[in-house]
Coordinates of C-alpha atoms in Angstrom, one line a residue:
X1 CA 68.3 126.6 129.3
X2 CA 64.8 127.0 127.7
X3 CA 65.1 128.6 124.2
X4 CA 61.7 130.2 124.4
X5 CA 62.6 132.3 127.5
X6 CA 64.3 135.6 127.1
X7 CA 68.0 135.6 128.0
X8 CA 69.8 138.5 129.7
X9 CA 72.2 140.6 127.6
X10 CA 75.3 139.4 129.4
X11 CA 74.5 135.8 128.6
X12 CA 73.9 136.5 124.9
X13 CA 77.1 138.5 124.7
X14 CA 79.1 135.8 126.4
X15 CA 77.6 133.2 124.0
X16 CA 78.8 135.2 121.0
X17 CA 82.2 135.8 122.6
X18 CA 82.6 132.1 123.4
X19 CA 81.6 131.1 119.8
X20 CA 84.0 133.6 118.2
X21 CA 86.9 132.6 120.5
X22 CA 86.3 128.9 120.0
X23 CA 86.2 129.0 116.1
X24 CA 89.1 131.5 116.1
X25 CA 91.1 129.0 118.1
X26 CA 90.2 126.2 115.6
X27 CA 90.6 128.0 112.3
X28 CA 92.9 131.0 112.8
X29 CA 96.2 128.9 112.8
X30 CA 95.0 127.3 109.5
X31 CA 94.2 130.6 108.0
X32 CA 97.7 132.0 108.9
X33 CA 99.3 128.9 107.4
X34 CA 97.3 129.2 104.2
X35 CA 97.9 132.9 103.8
X36 CA 101.7 132.7 104.3
X37 CA 102.0 130.0 101.6
X38 CA 101.9 133.1 99.3
X39 CA 104.3 135.2 101.2
X40 CA 107.2 136.6 99.2
X41 CA 109.8 135.8 101.9
X42 CA 112.0 132.8 102.7
X43 CA 110.2 132.2 106.0
X44 CA 106.7 131.0 106.7
X45 CA 105.6 133.6 109.2
X46 CA 104.9 137.4 109.6
X47 CA 105.7 140.0 108.4
X48 CA 104.0 140.0 105.0
X49 CA 106.4 140.8 102.2
X50 CA 104.1 140.6 99.2
X51 CA 102.3 138.0 97.1
X52 CA 104.0 135.3 95.2
X53 CA 103.4 131.8 93.7
X54 CA 107.1 130.8 93.9
X55 CA 106.4 128.4 96.8
X56 CA 104.1 126.5 94.5
X57 CA 105.7 126.8 91.0
X58 CA 109.2 128.1 91.6
X59 CA 112.0 126.2 89.8
X60 CA 115.4 125.0 91.1
X61 CA 117.3 127.7 89.3
X62 CA 115.3 130.6 90.8
X63 CA 116.6 130.0 94.3
X64 CA 113.1 129.1 95.4
X65 CA 112.1 125.5 94.7
X66 CA 108.3 125.3 94.7
X67 CA 106.2 122.4 95.8
X68 CA 105.5 121.2 92.2
X69 CA 109.2 121.2 91.4
X70 CA 110.3 119.5 94.7
X71 CA 110.8 115.9 93.7
X72 CA 111.4 114.8 97.2
X73 CA 108.2 116.3 98.6
X74 CA 106.1 114.9 95.7
X75 CA 107.7 111.5 96.1
X76 CA 106.9 111.5 99.8
X77 CA 103.3 112.6 99.1
X78 CA 102.9 109.6 96.7
X79 CA 104.4 107.3 99.3
X80 CA 101.8 108.5 101.8
X81 CA 99.0 107.9 99.2
X82 CA 100.2 104.4 98.6
X83 CA 100.4 103.6 102.3
X84 CA 97.0 105.2 103.0
X85 CA 95.4 103.1 100.1
X86 CA 96.7 99.8 101.6
X87 CA 95.7 100.8 105.1
X88 CA 92.2 101.8 103.9
X89 CA 91.6 98.6 101.9
X90 CA 92.8 96.4 104.8
X91 CA 90.9 98.4 107.4
X92 CA 87.6 98.3 105.6
X93 CA 87.8 94.6 104.7
X94 CA 88.8 93.5 108.2
X95 CA 86.5 96.0 109.8
X96 CA 83.5 94.6 107.9
X97 CA 84.4 91.1 108.9
X98 CA 84.8 92.2 112.5
X99 CA 81.4 93.9 112.4
X100 CA 79.6 90.7 111.2
X101 CA 81.6 88.8 113.9
X102 CA 80.4 91.1 116.6
X103 CA 76.8 91.5 115.5
X104 CA 75.9 88.2 113.9
X105 CA 77.7 85.6 116.1
X106 CA 77.5 84.5 119.7
X107 CA 80.4 83.0 121.5
X108 CA 82.0 83.0 124.9
X109 CA 84.1 86.1 125.7
X110 CA 82.7 88.2 122.8
X111 CA 82.2 91.3 125.1
X112 CA 85.7 91.0 126.4
X113 CA 87.1 90.7 122.9
X114 CA 85.0 93.7 121.7
X115 CA 86.5 95.8 124.5
X116 CA 90.0 94.5 123.9
X117 CA 89.7 95.6 120.2
X118 CA 89.6 99.2 121.5
X119 CA 93.0 99.0 123.2
X120 CA 95.0 100.4 120.3
X121 CA 92.9 103.5 120.4
X122 CA 94.0 104.4 123.9
X123 CA 97.7 103.5 123.5
X124 CA 99.9 106.4 122.5
X125 CA 101.1 106.2 118.9
X126 CA 104.8 106.3 119.9
X127 CA 104.3 103.3 122.3
X128 CA 102.4 101.4 119.7
X129 CA 105.0 102.0 117.0
X130 CA 107.9 101.0 119.3
X131 CA 106.0 97.8 120.4
X132 CA 105.3 96.8 116.8
X133 CA 108.9 97.5 115.8
X134 CA 110.4 95.5 118.7
X135 CA 108.0 92.6 118.1
X136 CA 108.5 92.5 114.3
X137 CA 112.3 92.7 114.7
X138 CA 112.4 89.8 117.1
X139 CA 110.4 87.7 114.7
X140 CA 112.6 88.6 111.8
X141 CA 115.8 87.9 113.8
X142 CA 114.4 84.6 115.0
X143 CA 113.6 83.5 111.5
X144 CA 117.0 84.6 110.3
X145 CA 118.8 82.7 113.1
X146 CA 116.7 79.5 112.9
X147 CA 116.0 79.1 109.2
X148 CA 118.2 81.7 107.5
X149 CA 115.1 83.5 106.2
X150 CA 115.3 87.2 105.7
X151 CA 111.8 88.7 106.3
X152 CA 112.3 92.1 104.9
X153 CA 108.7 93.1 105.4
X154 CA 109.3 92.9 109.2
X155 CA 112.1 95.4 109.0
X156 CA 111.6 99.1 109.2
X157 CA 109.9 100.1 106.0
X158 CA 106.6 100.7 104.3
X159 CA 105.1 97.2 104.9
X160 CA 105.7 97.7 108.6
X161 CA 104.3 101.2 108.4
X162 CA 101.1 99.8 106.8
X163 CA 100.9 97.1 109.6
X164 CA 101.4 99.7 112.3
X165 CA 98.8 102.1 111.1
X166 CA 96.4 99.3 110.3
X167 CA 96.6 98.0 113.9
X168 CA 94.6 100.9 115.3
X169 CA 92.8 102.3 112.3
X170 CA 91.0 99.0 111.8
X171 CA 89.4 99.6 115.3
X172 CA 87.8 102.8 114.1
X173 CA 86.6 101.2 110.9
X174 CA 85.1 98.3 112.9
X175 CA 83.2 100.7 115.2
X176 CA 81.8 102.7 112.3
X177 CA 80.6 99.7 110.3
X178 CA 79.3 97.9 113.5
X179 CA 77.2 100.9 114.4
X180 CA 75.5 100.8 111.0
X181 CA 75.0 97.0 111.0
X182 CA 73.5 97.2 114.5
X183 CA 70.5 99.2 113.1
X184 CA 69.9 96.8 110.2
X185 CA 66.5 95.1 110.0
X186 CA 67.4 91.4 109.9
X187 CA 63.9 90.6 108.6
X188 CA 64.9 91.9 105.2
X189 CA 67.4 89.1 104.9
X190 CA 65.0 86.6 106.2
X191 CA 62.4 87.6 103.6
X192 CA 65.0 87.2 100.8
X193 CA 66.0 83.7 102.1
X194 CA 62.3 82.7 102.1
X195 CA 62.1 83.8 98.4
X196 CA 65.0 81.5 97.5
X197 CA 67.9 84.0 97.5
X198 CA 71.4 82.6 98.2
X199 CA 73.5 83.9 101.1
X200 CA 75.9 85.6 98.6
X201 CA 73.0 87.2 96.8
X202 CA 71.5 88.5 100.0
X203 CA 74.8 89.9 101.1
X204 CA 75.5 91.6 97.8
X205 CA 72.0 93.0 97.1
X206 CA 70.6 93.8 100.5
X207 CA 73.2 93.9 103.3
X208 CA 76.2 95.6 101.6
X209 CA 74.0 98.4 100.0
X210 CA 72.7 99.2 103.4
X211 CA 76.2 99.3 104.8
X212 CA 77.5 101.5 101.9
X213 CA 77.4 104.8 103.8
X214 CA 79.4 103.3 106.7
X215 CA 81.8 101.6 104.3
X216 CA 82.5 104.8 102.4
X217 CA 82.8 106.8 105.6
X218 CA 85.1 104.3 107.3
X219 CA 87.2 104.3 104.1
X220 CA 87.5 108.1 104.1
X221 CA 88.4 108.2 107.8
X222 CA 90.9 105.4 107.4
X223 CA 92.6 107.2 104.4
X224 CA 92.8 110.5 106.2
X225 CA 94.1 109.1 109.5
X226 CA 96.7 107.1 107.6
X227 CA 97.8 110.0 105.5
X228 CA 98.3 112.4 108.4
X229 CA 99.7 109.8 110.9
X230 CA 103.1 110.8 112.3
X231 CA 103.9 109.2 115.7
X232 CA 103.5 105.5 114.7
X233 CA 104.9 106.1 111.2
X234 CA 108.1 107.8 112.6
X235 CA 108.9 104.7 114.6
X236 CA 108.5 102.2 111.7
X237 CA 109.6 104.1 108.6
X238 CA 112.6 103.1 106.6
X239 CA 114.3 104.9 103.7
X240 CA 111.1 105.9 102.0
X241 CA 109.7 108.6 104.1
X242 CA 105.9 109.5 103.9
X243 CA 104.9 113.1 103.7
X244 CA 104.5 113.7 107.5
X245 CA 108.0 112.4 108.3
X246 CA 109.5 114.4 105.4
X247 CA 107.8 117.6 106.6
X248 CA 109.1 117.0 110.1
X249 CA 112.6 116.6 108.7
X250 CA 112.3 119.8 106.7
X251 CA 111.0 121.7 109.8
X252 CA 114.1 120.6 111.8
X253 CA 116.3 121.9 109.0
X254 CA 114.6 125.2 108.7
X255 CA 111.0 125.8 107.5
X256 CA 110.2 127.6 104.3
X257 CA 106.7 128.6 102.9
X258 CA 106.9 125.4 100.8
X259 CA 105.6 123.6 103.9
X260 CA 102.7 126.1 104.0
X261 CA 101.9 125.3 100.4
X262 CA 101.8 121.6 101.2
X263 CA 99.6 122.3 104.2
X264 CA 97.2 124.4 102.1
X265 CA 96.8 121.7 99.5
X266 CA 96.2 119.1 102.1
X267 CA 93.5 121.3 103.7
X268 CA 91.9 121.9 100.4
X269 CA 91.9 118.1 99.5
X270 CA 90.5 117.3 102.9
X271 CA 87.7 119.9 102.5
X272 CA 86.9 118.6 99.0
X273 CA 86.7 115.0 100.3
X274 CA 84.5 116.0 103.2
X275 CA 82.1 117.9 101.0
X276 CA 82.0 115.0 98.5
X277 CA 81.1 112.6 101.3
X278 CA 78.5 115.0 102.7
X279 CA 76.8 115.4 99.3
X280 CA 77.0 111.7 98.7
X281 CA 75.3 110.9 102.0
X282 CA 72.5 113.3 101.3
X283 CA 72.0 112.0 97.8
X284 CA 72.2 108.3 98.9
X285 CA 69.3 106.2 100.1
X286 CA 68.0 107.1 103.6
X287 CA 68.4 104.6 106.3

């Protein structure tokens, strides 16, 4: 346990074996998926039949419709982007308001409400989706029966998908921003008030710049979690299927390496986003 003491050979060897096994378990399936996106075969698994780019750029007439020629897949990817953008905006805005509510105000029952806010994180996504669907449908049916109002946004569709994803992703955004706000030196704001700054000016020039790393990080997490969500989305989706639901349907019909190509691009995009955030956090002001 003390790094300066010599370790026996068996302990060093077991450490290496454990490290290799752990990272192989994490990354080997991703490597296999990425490699077989270029397999010259109509199935996304071994054996290897040669290199091809057909699963990316193949046209309809060639018998192999590639990712960039598949209008349905591209449309579902755009749907996922739109949903993720709405969920991200709502989660960051409401999460910031929640952080100030938790850290800057005192009221009875605050601790209980803070714990209750975490409930969506421990509820299975399928149960959460079914609950939201049942509740929204009851409200929509009640409005239709009593007042003749047709509340389409409470029916299965993209608005309900946004609402369902937002219901638990906002908790993660709140925790991220609250953790940053908790470390803020309140005397900086007090000094600005003493110098005559308004509340809005203090918020815009002192508090929000300090929270910027947390805001950017929570936005990135919210976007990625929304984009890859499946369980809750499957329960609430209508005719416009996001990418995860579309890929699930394709897998049930019979998978092709097009799905590997989609997975490879998503992995690359996630890696680029993570590296961008990492470089941004290093280049940004230190806390």
